[in-house]
Amino acid sequence: MATARPVVSIYNFENPSEKTGTVPMPYVLQSPLRPDLVREVHTNMAKNKRQAYAVSPKAGYDTAAESWCTGRAVARIPRAPGGGTHRAGQAAFGNQARGGGMFNPTKIWRRWHRRVNVTKKRHAVAVALAASSLPPLVMARGHRINQVAELPLVVTDGIESLTKTKQAVEA
């Protein structure tokens, strides 16, 4: 169990120091903590927002390069043709050559998205809710909850009349 408290206190909206009663802790907030499950679901669902990317199939192969063959004391890699420019005679096409094609070029048909079971998603949400009811975990995330009486905080229905955050902070 995520928490040992069987009940949650209900605080009065008009007088926050006064408790009006208790309610049993919701079952979902007593779920066992599974950070591995939350991490797996979050990682895989985040992949579903990706867009495909790839290099052009022609990138690095836009020259009429040919190998000079043997006998010139240079490597047999294809070389750019012509003269009167720095590019003439430079290596081309190979992945080790400047301006050449890349090794194993990226393709758009890579498997970008991941399917996540609906049941796993629901369990992950339940685990996240259960973690949000544990003050040490909430504080470890950097939230300042020193002024909060207890987690989860249950308040009477009068709080629904508030329309501004400033009013809620003062209440």
Coordinates of C-alpha atoms in Angstrom, one line a residue:
M1 CA 0.0 0.0 0.0
A2 CA 1.2 3.5 -0.8
T3 CA -0.2 4.9 2.5
A4 CA -1.2 3.6 5.8
R5 CA -3.8 6.2 6.6
P6 CA -7.3 4.7 6.2
V7 CA -9.2 8.1 6.3
V8 CA -8.8 11.6 5.1
S9 CA -9.8 14.7 7.1
I10 CA -12.3 17.2 5.7
Y11 CA -11.4 20.8 6.5
N12 CA -14.0 23.6 6.8
F13 CA -13.7 26.3 4.1
E14 CA -14.7 29.2 6.4
N15 CA -12.3 28.0 9.3
P16 CA -9.4 26.1 7.9
S17 CA -8.2 24.9 11.3
E18 CA -11.5 23.2 12.0
K19 CA -12.1 19.6 10.8
T20 CA -15.7 18.8 9.9
G21 CA -15.3 15.1 9.5
T22 CA -13.5 12.3 7.7
V23 CA -13.9 10.2 4.6
P24 CA -12.2 6.9 3.7
M25 CA -9.0 7.2 1.7
P26 CA -9.9 6.6 -2.0
Y27 CA -8.8 3.2 -3.2
V28 CA -6.9 4.7 -6.1
L29 CA -4.7 6.6 -3.7
Q30 CA -3.7 3.4 -2.0
S31 CA -2.2 1.9 -5.1
P32 CA 1.2 0.4 -4.8
L33 CA 4.0 2.7 -6.1
R34 CA 5.4 1.5 -9.5
P35 CA 7.9 4.1 -10.8
D36 CA 9.1 1.6 -13.4
L37 CA 5.6 1.4 -14.8
V38 CA 5.2 5.2 -14.9
R39 CA 8.6 5.6 -16.6
E40 CA 7.8 3.0 -19.2
V41 CA 4.4 4.4 -20.1
H42 CA 5.6 8.0 -20.1
T43 CA 8.7 7.2 -22.3
N44 CA 6.7 5.2 -24.8
M45 CA 3.8 7.7 -25.0
A46 CA 6.2 10.6 -25.5
K47 CA 7.5 8.9 -28.6
N48 CA 4.1 9.2 -30.2
K49 CA 4.6 13.0 -30.7
R50 CA 7.7 12.6 -32.9
Q51 CA 7.9 13.5 -36.6
A52 CA 9.8 11.4 -39.0
Y53 CA 13.1 12.7 -40.3
A54 CA 15.6 11.4 -42.8
V55 CA 18.4 12.6 -45.0
S56 CA 17.8 13.0 -48.7
P57 CA 18.6 9.8 -50.7
K58 CA 20.7 11.9 -53.1
A59 CA 22.7 13.7 -50.4
G60 CA 26.4 13.2 -51.0
Y61 CA 26.0 11.7 -54.4
D62 CA 25.3 14.9 -56.5
T63 CA 28.7 14.8 -58.4
A64 CA 29.9 12.9 -61.4
A65 CA 32.8 11.4 -59.5
E66 CA 34.7 8.4 -60.7
S67 CA 37.7 6.5 -59.3
W68 CA 41.1 7.2 -60.7
C69 CA 41.8 3.5 -60.4
T70 CA 45.3 2.3 -59.5
G71 CA 48.7 3.7 -60.5
R72 CA 48.4 7.3 -59.2
A73 CA 49.5 6.6 -55.6
V74 CA 46.1 7.7 -54.2
A75 CA 43.2 5.9 -52.6
R76 CA 40.8 4.3 -55.1
I77 CA 37.8 6.3 -53.7
P78 CA 35.8 8.1 -56.4
R79 CA 37.0 11.7 -57.0
A80 CA 35.3 14.8 -58.2
P81 CA 36.1 15.6 -61.8
G82 CA 37.3 18.9 -63.4
G83 CA 40.0 21.4 -62.7
G84 CA 40.5 25.0 -61.7
T85 CA 38.6 24.6 -58.4
H86 CA 39.4 23.2 -55.0
R87 CA 36.7 20.5 -55.5
A88 CA 38.4 18.9 -58.4
G89 CA 40.2 15.7 -57.4
Q90 CA 38.6 15.6 -53.9
A91 CA 37.2 12.3 -52.7
A92 CA 33.4 11.9 -53.1
F93 CA 30.5 9.6 -52.3
G94 CA 32.2 7.7 -49.4
N95 CA 31.1 8.2 -45.8
Q96 CA 34.7 9.0 -44.9
A97 CA 34.9 11.8 -47.5
R98 CA 34.0 15.4 -46.9
G99 CA 30.7 16.1 -48.6
G100 CA 30.0 12.4 -49.1
G101 CA 27.0 10.4 -48.2
M102 CA 26.5 9.2 -44.6
F103 CA 26.8 5.6 -43.5
N104 CA 23.4 3.9 -43.0
P105 CA 21.3 7.0 -44.0
T106 CA 18.3 7.6 -41.8
K107 CA 15.0 6.5 -43.3
I108 CA 11.4 7.8 -42.7
W109 CA 10.1 4.2 -42.3
R110 CA 11.9 3.9 -38.9
R111 CA 9.5 2.8 -36.1
W112 CA 8.8 6.1 -34.5
H113 CA 5.7 5.4 -32.5
R114 CA 5.0 3.0 -29.7
R115 CA 1.7 1.4 -28.7
V116 CA 0.9 1.4 -25.0
N117 CA -1.8 -0.9 -23.5
V118 CA -4.8 1.0 -22.2
T119 CA -4.6 -1.0 -18.9
K120 CA -1.0 0.0 -18.4
K121 CA -1.9 3.7 -19.0
R122 CA -4.6 3.5 -16.4
H123 CA -2.3 1.8 -13.9
A124 CA 0.3 4.5 -14.4
V125 CA -2.3 7.2 -13.7
A126 CA -3.4 5.4 -10.6
V127 CA 0.3 5.1 -9.4
A128 CA 0.9 8.8 -10.1
L129 CA -2.2 9.8 -8.1
A130 CA -1.1 7.6 -5.2
A131 CA 2.4 9.2 -5.3
S132 CA 0.7 12.7 -5.2
S133 CA -0.8 11.8 -1.8
L134 CA 2.6 11.1 -0.1
P135 CA 4.2 14.3 1.3
P136 CA 7.8 13.1 1.1
L137 CA 7.5 12.3 -2.7
V138 CA 5.7 15.6 -3.4
M139 CA 8.4 17.5 -1.5
A140 CA 11.1 15.6 -3.3
R141 CA 9.6 17.0 -6.6
G142 CA 10.3 20.5 -5.3
H143 CA 6.7 21.5 -4.3
R144 CA 6.5 23.7 -1.2
I145 CA 3.7 22.1 0.9
N146 CA 4.8 23.1 4.4
Q147 CA 1.6 25.2 4.9
V148 CA -0.7 22.4 3.7
A149 CA -2.4 20.6 6.6
E150 CA -2.3 17.1 5.0
L151 CA -2.3 15.4 1.6
P152 CA -4.7 14.8 0.0
L153 CA -6.3 18.0 1.1
V154 CA -10.1 17.8 1.2
V155 CA -12.1 21.0 1.8
T156 CA -15.9 21.6 2.2
D157 CA -17.9 22.7 -0.9
G158 CA -17.7 26.4 0.0
I159 CA -14.4 26.6 -1.8
E160 CA -16.2 26.3 -5.1
S161 CA -17.5 29.9 -4.7
L162 CA -14.0 31.3 -5.2
T163 CA -13.2 32.7 -8.6
K164 CA -9.7 34.2 -8.1
T165 CA -6.5 32.5 -7.1
K166 CA -5.8 35.4 -4.7
Q167 CA -8.9 34.6 -2.8
A168 CA -7.8 30.9 -2.5
V169 CA -4.4 32.0 -1.2
E170 CA -6.0 34.2 1.5
A171 CA -8.5 31.5 2.5

